[in-house]
Each structure stands twice: as structure tokens, then as C-alpha cells.
Amino acid sequence: MEMETEYCFRHKHILGLENLSTDDISFILQTAESFREISTRPIKKVPILRGKTIINLFFEPSTRTRLSFEIAAKRMSADTFNISASTSSATKGETLVDTALNLQAMNPDAIIIRHSHSGSPHLLTKHINASIINAGDGFHEHPSQGLLDLMTVKQKKGKIEGLKIAIIGDISHSRVAHSNIIGFSKMGAQVYVSGPATLLPPGIEQLGAKACRSIEEAVTDADVVMALRIQKERQLDPLIPSLREYANFFGVTNKLLEKSKPDAIVMHPGPMNRGIEIDPAIADGPRSVILEQVTNGVAVRMALLYLILGGSEQ
Ligand code: CP
């Protein structure tokens, strides 16, 4: 994608892909590509964020996102600190805003927040001065995951525009699905979604996706097939009869992939439930790019931290 020569990345916060332009997304992906090599060096450290303080404030569990933000920050020489729900004073009744105001009083440069309530990162931007990165807010968005998925597809396919992306599973409760629908649609791909009717939200087409009646329709001739986990923790009542039935109808299997393009890749944001949304033979097979997504997660998060913390000035 051609960018205006005077383009400049001007965001203080990363709250969602809905707030980023196609130029912003292209620039983040380019920057992430340039950072990827640092992680392959024997000494994986550059001084570009030396003196910056970054806090990971995670109110929900995480393996990939929390650790890759921390690795990204440390590889750029920033100082990082982690707080989780169970070790914070939220357990004693402190509100999110009070917690954030107390963190602000220690003058961090960025706070990376994961929270079960949609809009929590947006709320913090109204109360504190530090840059805020949304590491997943409720059902809403998970922008760094969307960006690392875009980066992985661009690497594997050489482009994003014109591709058919099939996203299968619990679309209603998935912030990853929402960021990916927005991101891939903005960058010119066609996004098809499928899942149990109880897990396909009305109005999903307004985000840019085509809702398919059958999983086969979504996967036929797809360039990319993305399986999503059933987000049981976000369902008040069970919305599918059983996981076994879900696996039978919506699991990504070799048989299903016969309908996709022969060179289709398979993605999953993790954590993965093997044998439910994805057959282990697919997860470990030649089409799978699941661990490359994780590798790209470090590069994308380095790019985000660098861009919002003014690393370019150095
Ligand atoms: N994809 C993702 O957000 O994984 P974690 O929950 O492990 O961070």
C-alpha cells in the first residue's frame, strides 16, 4: 500500500483497530517487520526505550499477550512491571480508576491493560496521562492480536488485499474476531464468519464481515482459516449443547480444509483447545502458522511501544 510521504504516526494510545487508518496499520506492520530481526540476534536488546517505564495491568489471565509485551519492552531496554488482579488492591475493593490514578502517581510512560469490561482502556485515557494500550477488553477488541494476525498473513501470502479470510467459532464473545474483522476488512480482504447461530452476533456485517449459514460456505476457497476458542468464561448460560457436538460441526479438520484453497494457512490466537475448535493434526500440521503468530506478537508489540513512546525521536 502506498503511503503519503508526509505520513506521521500520531497516536498516543492503542485502543482498537477501529481507531487506526489503513496508513497507520501499514506503518505499524512495516515497523514490526523492521523489529523482527532484533529477536534473532544473540544479544536481543537495543537501547531505544531506555528510561521508559511500562506497566502491564492484567485483570484477566494471559500467557502470550502479557509475556510478549514484557519481552518487547525489555528488548527495547524499557523498565517493565507487572500487576495482576489477584495481586493488586482490586481484591480489597479499589476501583479500576483509583488503581490507575495510583499507578499514574508513579509516573509510568505506558500502561498495558487487559480487563473483562469492554471500554476499560478507553476509561483510563480519560483519567491518566500515560499512554494506554488495550491488551483485550471484554468482547470488544484486542488490537495487538489483530495486528500480529495481519502481519502473519502478509508474511505468508505476500498481501492482504483480495484474500478470503474465514473466521470460525465464537464470534460473539471474541475480541480477537472483532479486531480481525475490522483489520482485515480495512486492509481489503473479504472476511467470512461462521459458528453456531447462538455465537454469531446480529449486526456483525456492519463491522465488515459476511455471516455464513454454513461453515463450508465460509471455508470454501479461503486463503486463511482462523479457528477461535469457545469463550466459556464470557457466556452467562451455555450457548452450545456440548463441546463434543461443537467439535463435530465447527471443528477445523482436514476434511473441512479440503474446501479451502490448497495453500490455505490455519491460524489460532490461542489459547487453543485441541480436539474442540481445531484438530491436533491441523494445529501441528504444515498449514499451521500458530507459533509464527506468537513470534510476530513480539515484533508487533515492539513496534506499538516504540511508536507511542516516541522512540523515533531517539
Ligand atoms: N491470544 C491471546 O490473547 O492469548 P493470551 O490470552 O495468552 O494472552
PDB file of C-alpha atoms and ligand atoms in Angstrom:
ATOM      1  CA  MET A   1       0.000   0.000   0.000  1.00  0.00           C
ATOM      2  CA  GLU A   2       1.340   3.434  -0.986  1.00  0.00           C
ATOM      3  CA  MET A   3       1.635   5.920   1.870  1.00  0.00           C
ATOM      4  CA  GLU A   4       1.656   9.700   1.717  1.00  0.00           C
ATOM      5  CA  THR A   5       5.247  10.928   2.040  1.00  0.00           C
ATOM      6  CA  GLU A   6       4.274  13.238   4.920  1.00  0.00           C
ATOM      7  CA  TYR A   7       2.659  10.396   6.865  1.00  0.00           C
ATOM      8  CA  CYS A   8       3.356  10.532  10.601  1.00  0.00           C
ATOM      9  CA  PHE A   9       2.090   8.135  13.279  1.00  0.00           C
ATOM     10  CA  ARG A  10       0.214  10.353  15.725  1.00  0.00           C
ATOM     11  CA  HIS A  11      -1.499   8.043  18.205  1.00  0.00           C
ATOM     12  CA  LYS A  12      -0.825   8.308  21.933  1.00  0.00           C
ATOM     13  CA  HIS A  13      -2.987   5.272  22.756  1.00  0.00           C
ATOM     14  CA  ILE A  14      -3.738   1.982  21.008  1.00  0.00           C
ATOM     15  CA  LEU A  15      -7.345   1.239  21.891  1.00  0.00           C
ATOM     16  CA  GLY A  16      -8.578  -0.675  18.868  1.00  0.00           C
ATOM     17  CA  LEU A  17      -8.175  -1.182  15.142  1.00  0.00           C
ATOM     18  CA  GLU A  18     -11.357   0.828  14.674  1.00  0.00           C
ATOM     19  CA  ASN A  19      -9.309   3.950  15.563  1.00  0.00           C
ATOM     20  CA  LEU A  20      -6.442   3.222  13.143  1.00  0.00           C
ATOM     21  CA  SER A  21      -6.343   4.198   9.470  1.00  0.00           C
ATOM     22  CA  THR A  22      -5.039   1.901   6.732  1.00  0.00           C
ATOM     23  CA  ASP A  23      -1.871   4.050   6.654  1.00  0.00           C
ATOM     24  CA  ASP A  24      -1.464   3.592  10.421  1.00  0.00           C
ATOM     25  CA  ILE A  25      -1.858  -0.180  10.105  1.00  0.00           C
ATOM     26  CA  SER A  26       0.574  -0.401   7.174  1.00  0.00           C
ATOM     27  CA  PHE A  27       3.108   1.692   9.087  1.00  0.00           C
ATOM     28  CA  ILE A  28       2.810  -0.447  12.235  1.00  0.00           C
ATOM     29  CA  LEU A  29       3.299  -3.602  10.149  1.00  0.00           C
ATOM     30  CA  GLN A  30       6.351  -2.111   8.393  1.00  0.00           C
ATOM     31  CA  THR A  31       7.820  -1.047  11.718  1.00  0.00           C
ATOM     32  CA  ALA A  32       7.181  -4.501  13.190  1.00  0.00           C
ATOM     33  CA  GLU A  33       8.938  -6.129  10.214  1.00  0.00           C
ATOM     34  CA  SER A  34      11.973  -3.958  10.880  1.00  0.00           C
ATOM     35  CA  PHE A  35      11.985  -5.040  14.555  1.00  0.00           C
ATOM     36  CA  ARG A  36      11.652  -8.771  13.882  1.00  0.00           C
ATOM     37  CA  GLU A  37      15.357  -9.215  13.286  1.00  0.00           C
ATOM     38  CA  ILE A  38      16.271  -7.942  16.766  1.00  0.00           C
ATOM     39  CA  SER A  39      14.716 -11.047  18.309  1.00  0.00           C
ATOM     40  CA  THR A  40      17.012 -13.291  16.229  1.00  0.00           C
ATOM     41  CA  ARG A  41      20.245 -11.663  17.450  1.00  0.00           C
ATOM     42  CA  PRO A  42      22.487 -13.318  20.061  1.00  0.00           C
ATOM     43  CA  ILE A  43      22.105 -10.136  22.165  1.00  0.00           C
ATOM     44  CA  LYS A  44      18.418  -9.280  21.848  1.00  0.00           C
ATOM     45  CA  LYS A  45      18.467  -5.746  23.202  1.00  0.00           C
ATOM     46  CA  VAL A  46      18.505  -2.235  21.754  1.00  0.00           C
ATOM     47  CA  PRO A  47      18.514   0.998  23.793  1.00  0.00           C
ATOM     48  CA  ILE A  48      15.640   2.821  22.071  1.00  0.00           C
ATOM     49  CA  LEU A  49      13.230   2.886  25.041  1.00  0.00           C
ATOM     50  CA  ARG A  50      15.856   3.199  27.769  1.00  0.00           C
ATOM     51  CA  GLY A  51      14.433   5.114  30.734  1.00  0.00           C
ATOM     52  CA  LYS A  52      10.784   4.429  29.831  1.00  0.00           C
ATOM     53  CA  THR A  53       8.523   2.770  32.409  1.00  0.00           C
ATOM     54  CA  ILE A  54       5.854   0.354  31.234  1.00  0.00           C
ATOM     55  CA  ILE A  55       3.246  -1.307  33.467  1.00  0.00           C
ATOM     56  CA  ASN A  56       1.355  -4.469  32.492  1.00  0.00           C
ATOM     57  CA  LEU A  57      -2.004  -4.269  34.316  1.00  0.00           C
ATOM     58  CA  PHE A  58      -3.755  -7.573  33.665  1.00  0.00           C
ATOM     59  CA  PHE A  59      -7.124  -8.311  35.287  1.00  0.00           C
ATOM     60  CA  GLU A  60      -7.598 -11.480  33.219  1.00  0.00           C
ATOM     61  CA  PRO A  61      -5.243 -14.414  32.628  1.00  0.00           C
ATOM     62  CA  SER A  62      -2.784 -14.240  29.750  1.00  0.00           C
ATOM     63  CA  THR A  63       0.238 -16.147  28.540  1.00  0.00           C
ATOM     64  CA  ARG A  64       1.060 -14.735  25.098  1.00  0.00           C
ATOM     65  CA  THR A  65      -0.009 -11.100  25.346  1.00  0.00           C
ATOM     66  CA  ARG A  66       1.404 -10.277  28.773  1.00  0.00           C
ATOM     67  CA  LEU A  67       4.693 -12.015  28.203  1.00  0.00           C
ATOM     68  CA  SER A  68       5.216 -10.710  24.679  1.00  0.00           C
ATOM     69  CA  PHE A  69       4.559  -7.109  25.772  1.00  0.00           C
ATOM     70  CA  GLU A  70       7.086  -7.615  28.540  1.00  0.00           C
ATOM     71  CA  ILE A  71       9.650  -9.198  26.222  1.00  0.00           C
ATOM     72  CA  ALA A  72       9.042  -6.445  23.646  1.00  0.00           C
ATOM     73  CA  ALA A  73       9.602  -3.712  26.229  1.00  0.00           C
ATOM     74  CA  LYS A  74      12.718  -5.367  27.675  1.00  0.00           C
ATOM     75  CA  ARG A  75      14.228  -5.911  24.220  1.00  0.00           C
ATOM     76  CA  MET A  76      13.998  -2.130  23.797  1.00  0.00           C
ATOM     77  CA  SER A  77      15.533  -1.541  27.266  1.00  0.00           C
ATOM     78  CA  ALA A  78      12.386  -0.181  28.941  1.00  0.00           C
ATOM     79  CA  ASP A  79      11.687  -0.972  32.596  1.00  0.00           C
ATOM     80  CA  THR A  80       8.624  -3.187  32.975  1.00  0.00           C
ATOM     81  CA  PHE A  81       6.385  -4.028  35.920  1.00  0.00           C
ATOM     82  CA  ASN A  82       3.510  -6.494  36.154  1.00  0.00           C
ATOM     83  CA  ILE A  83       0.326  -6.332  38.197  1.00  0.00           C
ATOM     84  CA  SER A  84      -2.350  -8.991  38.061  1.00  0.00           C
ATOM     85  CA  ALA A  85      -5.864  -8.891  39.505  1.00  0.00           C
ATOM     86  CA  SER A  86      -5.050 -11.388  42.236  1.00  0.00           C
ATOM     87  CA  THR A  87      -2.031  -9.424  43.489  1.00  0.00           C
ATOM     88  CA  SER A  88      -3.499  -5.925  43.198  1.00  0.00           C
ATOM     89  CA  SER A  89      -5.578  -3.998  45.710  1.00  0.00           C
ATOM     90  CA  ALA A  90      -8.584  -4.513  43.427  1.00  0.00           C
ATOM     91  CA  THR A  91      -9.112  -7.597  45.612  1.00  0.00           C
ATOM     92  CA  LYS A  92      -9.656  -5.167  48.531  1.00  0.00           C
ATOM     93  CA  GLY A  93     -12.308  -3.150  46.710  1.00  0.00           C
ATOM     94  CA  GLU A  94     -10.228  -0.483  44.953  1.00  0.00           C
ATOM     95  CA  THR A  95     -11.840   0.718  41.725  1.00  0.00           C
ATOM     96  CA  LEU A  96     -10.096   0.472  38.367  1.00  0.00           C
ATOM     97  CA  VAL A  97      -9.841   4.256  38.122  1.00  0.00           C
ATOM     98  CA  ASP A  98      -8.353   4.527  41.630  1.00  0.00           C
ATOM     99  CA  THR A  99      -5.831   1.803  40.791  1.00  0.00           C
ATOM    100  CA  ALA A 100      -4.910   3.660  37.607  1.00  0.00           C
ATOM    101  CA  LEU A 101      -4.609   7.023  39.397  1.00  0.00           C
ATOM    102  CA  ASN A 102      -2.219   5.426  41.884  1.00  0.00           C
ATOM    103  CA  LEU A 103      -0.147   3.961  39.062  1.00  0.00           C
ATOM    104  CA  GLN A 104      -0.163   7.373  37.382  1.00  0.00           C
ATOM    105  CA  ALA A 105       1.224   8.894  40.585  1.00  0.00           C
ATOM    106  CA  MET A 106       4.360   6.781  39.969  1.00  0.00           C
ATOM    107  CA  ASN A 107       4.698   8.373  36.515  1.00  0.00           C
ATOM    108  CA  PRO A 108       4.767   5.445  34.084  1.00  0.00           C
ATOM    109  CA  ASP A 109       5.033   6.161  30.355  1.00  0.00           C
ATOM    110  CA  ALA A 110       2.604   3.440  29.282  1.00  0.00           C
ATOM    111  CA  ILE A 111       0.030   1.154  30.869  1.00  0.00           C
ATOM    112  CA  ILE A 112      -0.992  -2.003  29.042  1.00  0.00           C
ATOM    113  CA  ILE A 113      -4.371  -3.150  30.314  1.00  0.00           C
ATOM    114  CA  ARG A 114      -6.424  -6.327  29.932  1.00  0.00           C
ATOM    115  CA  HIS A 115      -9.844  -6.244  31.564  1.00  0.00           C
ATOM    116  CA  SER A 116     -13.098  -8.168  31.317  1.00  0.00           C
ATOM    117  CA  HIS A 117     -15.100  -4.961  30.835  1.00  0.00           C
ATOM    118  CA  SER A 118     -15.292  -3.555  27.323  1.00  0.00           C
ATOM    119  CA  GLY A 119     -14.182   0.070  27.308  1.00  0.00           C
ATOM    120  CA  SER A 120     -11.888  -0.135  30.356  1.00  0.00           C
ATOM    121  CA  PRO A 121      -8.805   1.111  28.414  1.00  0.00           C
ATOM    122  CA  HIS A 122     -10.870   3.981  26.991  1.00  0.00           C
ATOM    123  CA  LEU A 123     -11.967   4.918  30.532  1.00  0.00           C
ATOM    124  CA  LEU A 124      -8.334   5.096  31.694  1.00  0.00           C
ATOM    125  CA  THR A 125      -7.411   7.539  28.910  1.00  0.00           C
ATOM    126  CA  LYS A 126      -9.867   9.997  30.455  1.00  0.00           C
ATOM    127  CA  HIS A 127      -8.223   9.869  33.892  1.00  0.00           C
ATOM    128  CA  ILE A 128      -4.471   9.483  33.420  1.00  0.00           C
ATOM    129  CA  ASN A 129      -1.673  10.887  31.285  1.00  0.00           C
ATOM    130  CA  ALA A 130       0.247   7.721  30.413  1.00  0.00           C
ATOM    131  CA  SER A 131      -0.233   6.059  27.021  1.00  0.00           C
ATOM    132  CA  ILE A 132      -2.744   3.227  27.204  1.00  0.00           C
ATOM    133  CA  ILE A 133      -2.595   0.031  25.160  1.00  0.00           C
ATOM    134  CA  ASN A 134      -5.636  -2.216  25.072  1.00  0.00           C
ATOM    135  CA  ALA A 135      -4.470  -5.807  25.602  1.00  0.00           C
ATOM    136  CA  GLY A 136      -8.049  -7.106  25.354  1.00  0.00           C
ATOM    137  CA  ASP A 137     -11.216  -5.512  26.761  1.00  0.00           C
ATOM    138  CA  GLY A 138     -14.184  -7.789  27.243  1.00  0.00           C
ATOM    139  CA  PHE A 139     -15.842  -8.725  23.953  1.00  0.00           C
ATOM    140  CA  HIS A 140     -14.676  -5.525  22.299  1.00  0.00           C
ATOM    141  CA  GLU A 141     -11.154  -5.512  20.786  1.00  0.00           C
ATOM    142  CA  HIS A 142      -7.668  -6.994  21.051  1.00  0.00           C
ATOM    143  CA  PRO A 143      -5.784  -4.688  18.687  1.00  0.00           C
ATOM    144  CA  SER A 144      -2.247  -6.073  19.089  1.00  0.00           C
ATOM    145  CA  GLN A 145      -3.580  -9.584  18.310  1.00  0.00           C
ATOM    146  CA  GLY A 146      -5.331  -8.241  15.205  1.00  0.00           C
ATOM    147  CA  LEU A 147      -2.099  -6.574  14.084  1.00  0.00           C
ATOM    148  CA  LEU A 148       0.050  -9.664  14.621  1.00  0.00           C
ATOM    149  CA  ASP A 149      -2.504 -11.685  12.651  1.00  0.00           C
ATOM    150  CA  LEU A 150      -2.342  -9.164   9.802  1.00  0.00           C
ATOM    151  CA  MET A 151       1.465  -9.314   9.907  1.00  0.00           C
ATOM    152  CA  THR A 152       1.447 -13.124   9.773  1.00  0.00           C
ATOM    153  CA  VAL A 153      -0.935 -13.239   6.801  1.00  0.00           C
ATOM    154  CA  LYS A 154       1.090 -10.578   4.945  1.00  0.00           C
ATOM    155  CA  GLN A 155       4.277 -12.603   5.502  1.00  0.00           C
ATOM    156  CA  LYS A 156       2.714 -15.854   4.372  1.00  0.00           C
ATOM    157  CA  LYS A 157       0.639 -14.584   1.451  1.00  0.00           C
ATOM    158  CA  GLY A 158       2.636 -11.516   0.400  1.00  0.00           C
ATOM    159  CA  LYS A 159      -0.500  -9.362   0.603  1.00  0.00           C
ATOM    160  CA  ILE A 160      -3.777  -8.925   2.458  1.00  0.00           C
ATOM    161  CA  GLU A 161      -5.932  -7.198  -0.156  1.00  0.00           C
ATOM    162  CA  GLY A 162      -8.206  -9.580  -2.050  1.00  0.00           C
ATOM    163  CA  LEU A 163      -7.734 -12.574   0.265  1.00  0.00           C
ATOM    164  CA  LYS A 164     -10.630 -14.586   1.664  1.00  0.00           C
ATOM    165  CA  ILE A 165     -10.352 -14.932   5.445  1.00  0.00           C
ATOM    166  CA  ALA A 166     -12.656 -17.433   7.203  1.00  0.00           C
ATOM    167  CA  ILE A 167     -13.096 -16.962  10.958  1.00  0.00           C
ATOM    168  CA  ILE A 168     -14.826 -19.889  12.641  1.00  0.00           C
ATOM    169  CA  GLY A 169     -16.231 -20.184  16.146  1.00  0.00           C
ATOM    170  CA  ASP A 170     -17.453 -17.988  18.970  1.00  0.00           C
ATOM    171  CA  ILE A 171     -17.682 -14.676  17.120  1.00  0.00           C
ATOM    172  CA  SER A 172     -19.996 -13.054  19.694  1.00  0.00           C
ATOM    173  CA  HIS A 173     -17.606 -13.201  22.613  1.00  0.00           C
ATOM    174  CA  SER A 174     -14.321 -12.881  20.753  1.00  0.00           C
ATOM    175  CA  ARG A 175     -12.437  -9.591  20.878  1.00  0.00           C
ATOM    176  CA  VAL A 176      -9.912 -11.243  18.552  1.00  0.00           C
ATOM    177  CA  ALA A 177     -12.662 -11.817  15.974  1.00  0.00           C
ATOM    178  CA  HIS A 178     -13.787  -8.206  16.237  1.00  0.00           C
ATOM    179  CA  SER A 179     -10.272  -6.770  15.782  1.00  0.00           C
ATOM    180  CA  ASN A 180      -9.560  -9.168  12.925  1.00  0.00           C
ATOM    181  CA  ILE A 181     -12.813  -8.410  11.106  1.00  0.00           C
ATOM    182  CA  ILE A 182     -12.094  -4.680  11.362  1.00  0.00           C
ATOM    183  CA  GLY A 183      -8.396  -5.007  10.458  1.00  0.00           C
ATOM    184  CA  PHE A 184      -8.683  -7.430   7.552  1.00  0.00           C
ATOM    185  CA  SER A 185     -11.674  -5.574   6.093  1.00  0.00           C
ATOM    186  CA  LYS A 186      -9.859  -2.227   6.313  1.00  0.00           C
ATOM    187  CA  MET A 187      -6.870  -3.721   4.507  1.00  0.00           C
ATOM    188  CA  GLY A 188      -9.019  -5.011   1.638  1.00  0.00           C
ATOM    189  CA  ALA A 189      -9.612  -8.682   2.497  1.00  0.00           C
ATOM    190  CA  GLN A 190     -13.040 -10.344   2.473  1.00  0.00           C
ATOM    191  CA  VAL A 191     -13.889 -11.726   5.896  1.00  0.00           C
ATOM    192  CA  TYR A 192     -16.395 -14.584   6.236  1.00  0.00           C
ATOM    193  CA  VAL A 193     -17.530 -15.704   9.671  1.00  0.00           C
ATOM    194  CA  SER A 194     -19.304 -18.860  10.754  1.00  0.00           C
ATOM    195  CA  GLY A 195     -20.256 -20.517  14.005  1.00  0.00           C
ATOM    196  CA  PRO A 196     -23.269 -21.716  15.958  1.00  0.00           C
ATOM    197  CA  ALA A 197     -26.195 -19.312  15.458  1.00  0.00           C
ATOM    198  CA  THR A 198     -26.099 -18.540  19.190  1.00  0.00           C
ATOM    199  CA  LEU A 199     -22.498 -17.329  18.832  1.00  0.00           C
ATOM    200  CA  LEU A 200     -22.935 -15.136  15.749  1.00  0.00           C
ATOM    201  CA  PRO A 201     -23.977 -11.651  16.878  1.00  0.00           C
ATOM    202  CA  PRO A 202     -26.639  -9.761  14.939  1.00  0.00           C
ATOM    203  CA  GLY A 203     -25.115  -6.823  13.088  1.00  0.00           C
ATOM    204  CA  ILE A 204     -21.695  -8.439  12.600  1.00  0.00           C
ATOM    205  CA  GLU A 205     -21.909  -7.450   8.916  1.00  0.00           C
ATOM    206  CA  GLN A 206     -21.652  -3.784   9.993  1.00  0.00           C
ATOM    207  CA  LEU A 207     -18.062  -4.494  11.052  1.00  0.00           C
ATOM    208  CA  GLY A 208     -17.307  -5.702   7.516  1.00  0.00           C
ATOM    209  CA  ALA A 209     -17.816  -9.481   7.763  1.00  0.00           C
ATOM    210  CA  LYS A 210     -20.135 -11.739   5.812  1.00  0.00           C
ATOM    211  CA  ALA A 211     -22.029 -14.078   8.163  1.00  0.00           C
ATOM    212  CA  CYS A 212     -22.320 -17.553   6.564  1.00  0.00           C
ATOM    213  CA  ARG A 213     -25.096 -20.065   7.162  1.00  0.00           C
ATOM    214  CA  SER A 214     -22.655 -22.950   6.953  1.00  0.00           C
ATOM    215  CA  ILE A 215     -19.036 -23.426   7.900  1.00  0.00           C
ATOM    216  CA  GLU A 216     -18.447 -24.893   4.419  1.00  0.00           C
ATOM    217  CA  GLU A 217     -19.555 -21.624   2.794  1.00  0.00           C
ATOM    218  CA  ALA A 218     -17.090 -19.694   4.942  1.00  0.00           C
ATOM    219  CA  VAL A 219     -14.164 -22.021   4.248  1.00  0.00           C
ATOM    220  CA  THR A 220     -14.697 -22.693   0.521  1.00  0.00           C
ATOM    221  CA  ASP A 221     -11.737 -21.203  -1.411  1.00  0.00           C
ATOM    222  CA  ALA A 222     -10.462 -19.447   1.717  1.00  0.00           C
ATOM    223  CA  ASP A 223      -6.817 -18.333   1.816  1.00  0.00           C
ATOM    224  CA  VAL A 224      -6.828 -18.219   5.604  1.00  0.00           C
ATOM    225  CA  VAL A 225      -8.866 -20.257   8.101  1.00  0.00           C
ATOM    226  CA  MET A 226      -8.857 -18.963  11.668  1.00  0.00           C
ATOM    227  CA  ALA A 227     -10.273 -21.100  14.485  1.00  0.00           C
ATOM    228  CA  LEU A 228     -11.454 -19.436  17.693  1.00  0.00           C
ATOM    229  CA  ARG A 229     -11.862 -20.797  21.186  1.00  0.00           C
ATOM    230  CA  ILE A 230     -15.303 -21.041  22.776  1.00  0.00           C
ATOM    231  CA  GLN A 231     -15.153 -18.276  25.403  1.00  0.00           C
ATOM    232  CA  LYS A 232     -16.966 -20.154  28.159  1.00  0.00           C
ATOM    233  CA  GLU A 233     -15.870 -17.554  30.712  1.00  0.00           C
ATOM    234  CA  ARG A 234     -17.949 -14.894  28.898  1.00  0.00           C
ATOM    235  CA  GLN A 235     -21.146 -16.952  28.468  1.00  0.00           C
ATOM    236  CA  LEU A 236     -23.679 -16.488  31.241  1.00  0.00           C
ATOM    237  CA  ASP A 237     -25.580 -19.609  30.128  1.00  0.00           C
ATOM    238  CA  PRO A 238     -24.277 -22.402  27.905  1.00  0.00           C
ATOM    239  CA  LEU A 239     -24.870 -21.355  24.290  1.00  0.00           C
ATOM    240  CA  ILE A 240     -23.979 -24.682  22.672  1.00  0.00           C
ATOM    241  CA  PRO A 241     -25.349 -28.131  23.560  1.00  0.00           C
ATOM    242  CA  SER A 242     -21.929 -29.671  24.212  1.00  0.00           C
ATOM    243  CA  LEU A 243     -18.282 -29.263  23.262  1.00  0.00           C
ATOM    244  CA  ARG A 244     -18.352 -32.661  21.545  1.00  0.00           C
ATOM    245  CA  GLU A 245     -21.199 -31.512  19.308  1.00  0.00           C
ATOM    246  CA  TYR A 246     -19.393 -28.230  18.652  1.00  0.00           C
ATOM    247  CA  ALA A 247     -16.266 -30.144  17.579  1.00  0.00           C
ATOM    248  CA  ASN A 248     -18.345 -32.273  15.192  1.00  0.00           C
ATOM    249  CA  PHE A 249     -19.986 -29.313  13.463  1.00  0.00           C
ATOM    250  CA  PHE A 250     -17.471 -26.464  13.784  1.00  0.00           C
ATOM    251  CA  GLY A 251     -14.069 -28.038  14.452  1.00  0.00           C
ATOM    252  CA  VAL A 252     -11.380 -27.236  11.864  1.00  0.00           C
ATOM    253  CA  THR A 253     -10.368 -30.609  10.424  1.00  0.00           C
ATOM    254  CA  ASN A 254      -8.529 -31.947   7.371  1.00  0.00           C
ATOM    255  CA  LYS A 255     -11.878 -32.812   5.792  1.00  0.00           C
ATOM    256  CA  LEU A 256     -13.113 -29.235   6.173  1.00  0.00           C
ATOM    257  CA  LEU A 257      -9.861 -27.830   4.779  1.00  0.00           C
ATOM    258  CA  GLU A 258     -10.360 -29.799   1.544  1.00  0.00           C
ATOM    259  CA  LYS A 259     -12.774 -26.970   0.689  1.00  0.00           C
ATOM    260  CA  SER A 260     -10.233 -24.185   1.255  1.00  0.00           C
ATOM    261  CA  LYS A 261      -7.521 -23.209  -1.217  1.00  0.00           C
ATOM    262  CA  PRO A 262      -4.781 -25.869  -1.398  1.00  0.00           C
ATOM    263  CA  ASP A 263      -2.263 -23.416   0.085  1.00  0.00           C
ATOM    264  CA  ALA A 264      -4.595 -22.068   2.780  1.00  0.00           C
ATOM    265  CA  ILE A 265      -2.981 -21.367   6.129  1.00  0.00           C
ATOM    266  CA  VAL A 266      -4.562 -22.100   9.512  1.00  0.00           C
ATOM    267  CA  MET A 267      -4.405 -19.620  12.382  1.00  0.00           C
ATOM    268  CA  HIS A 268      -5.474 -19.615  16.011  1.00  0.00           C
ATOM    269  CA  PRO A 269      -4.879 -16.773  18.506  1.00  0.00           C
ATOM    270  CA  GLY A 270      -4.515 -19.158  21.435  1.00  0.00           C
ATOM    271  CA  PRO A 271      -5.107 -20.486  23.955  1.00  0.00           C
ATOM    272  CA  MET A 272      -6.149 -23.497  21.899  1.00  0.00           C
ATOM    273  CA  ASN A 273      -8.495 -26.284  22.949  1.00  0.00           C
ATOM    274  CA  ARG A 274      -7.156 -29.195  20.919  1.00  0.00           C
ATOM    275  CA  GLY A 275      -9.838 -31.528  19.622  1.00  0.00           C
ATOM    276  CA  ILE A 276     -12.597 -28.932  20.068  1.00  0.00           C
ATOM    277  CA  GLU A 277     -12.193 -25.957  17.736  1.00  0.00           C
ATOM    278  CA  ILE A 278      -9.137 -27.426  15.998  1.00  0.00           C
ATOM    279  CA  ASP A 279      -7.976 -30.958  15.221  1.00  0.00           C
ATOM    280  CA  PRO A 280      -4.496 -31.526  16.749  1.00  0.00           C
ATOM    281  CA  ALA A 281      -3.321 -32.837  13.341  1.00  0.00           C
ATOM    282  CA  ILE A 282      -4.105 -29.402  11.883  1.00  0.00           C
ATOM    283  CA  ALA A 283      -2.662 -27.447  14.803  1.00  0.00           C
ATOM    284  CA  ASP A 284       0.660 -29.290  14.431  1.00  0.00           C
ATOM    285  CA  GLY A 285       0.474 -29.718  10.655  1.00  0.00           C
ATOM    286  CA  PRO A 286       2.121 -27.935   7.738  1.00  0.00           C
ATOM    287  CA  ARG A 287      -0.678 -25.400   7.219  1.00  0.00           C
ATOM    288  CA  SER A 288      -0.492 -24.151  10.813  1.00  0.00           C
ATOM    289  CA  VAL A 289       1.143 -20.750  11.426  1.00  0.00           C
ATOM    290  CA  ILE A 290       0.053 -20.619  15.057  1.00  0.00           C
ATOM    291  CA  LEU A 291       3.520 -20.335  16.576  1.00  0.00           C
ATOM    292  CA  GLU A 292       4.598 -17.841  13.920  1.00  0.00           C
ATOM    293  CA  GLN A 293       1.699 -15.682  15.125  1.00  0.00           C
ATOM    294  CA  VAL A 294       3.267 -15.780  18.587  1.00  0.00           C
ATOM    295  CA  THR A 295       6.721 -14.849  17.230  1.00  0.00           C
ATOM    296  CA  ASN A 296       5.206 -11.929  15.316  1.00  0.00           C
ATOM    297  CA  GLY A 297       3.443 -10.850  18.503  1.00  0.00           C
ATOM    298  CA  VAL A 298       6.757  -9.718  19.969  1.00  0.00           C
ATOM    299  CA  ALA A 299       7.645  -7.680  16.864  1.00  0.00           C
ATOM    300  CA  VAL A 300       4.211  -6.038  16.675  1.00  0.00           C
ATOM    301  CA  ARG A 301       4.303  -5.127  20.359  1.00  0.00           C
ATOM    302  CA  MET A 302       7.816  -3.704  19.987  1.00  0.00           C
ATOM    303  CA  ALA A 303       6.501  -1.562  17.125  1.00  0.00           C
ATOM    304  CA  LEU A 304       3.499  -0.346  19.130  1.00  0.00           C
ATOM    305  CA  LEU A 305       5.573   0.595  22.177  1.00  0.00           C
ATOM    306  CA  TYR A 306       8.208   2.272  20.020  1.00  0.00           C
ATOM    307  CA  LEU A 307       5.647   4.303  18.071  1.00  0.00           C
ATOM    308  CA  ILE A 308       3.537   5.504  21.003  1.00  0.00           C
ATOM    309  CA  LEU A 309       6.500   6.231  23.279  1.00  0.00           C
ATOM    310  CA  GLY A 310       8.319   8.363  20.740  1.00  0.00           C
ATOM    311  CA  GLY A 311      11.219   6.017  20.197  1.00  0.00           C
ATOM    312  CA  SER A 312      11.705   7.604  16.782  1.00  0.00           C
ATOM    313  CA  GLU A 313      12.861  10.814  18.468  1.00  0.00           C
ATOM    314  CA  GLN A 314      15.918   8.943  19.644  1.00  0.00           C
TER     315      GLN A 314
HETATM  316  N1   CP B   1      -4.135 -14.537  22.140  1.00  0.00           N
HETATM  317  C1   CP B   1      -4.118 -14.157  23.416  1.00  0.00           C
HETATM  318  O1   CP B   1      -4.597 -13.082  23.775  1.00  0.00           O
HETATM  319  O2   CP B   1      -3.516 -15.058  24.261  1.00  0.00           O
HETATM  320  P1   CP B   1      -3.350 -14.828  25.829  1.00  0.00           P
HETATM  321  O3   CP B   1      -4.735 -14.851  26.430  1.00  0.00           O
HETATM  322  O4   CP B   1      -2.489 -15.974  26.305  1.00  0.00           O
HETATM  323  O5   CP B   1      -2.694 -13.506  26.038  1.00  0.00           O
END
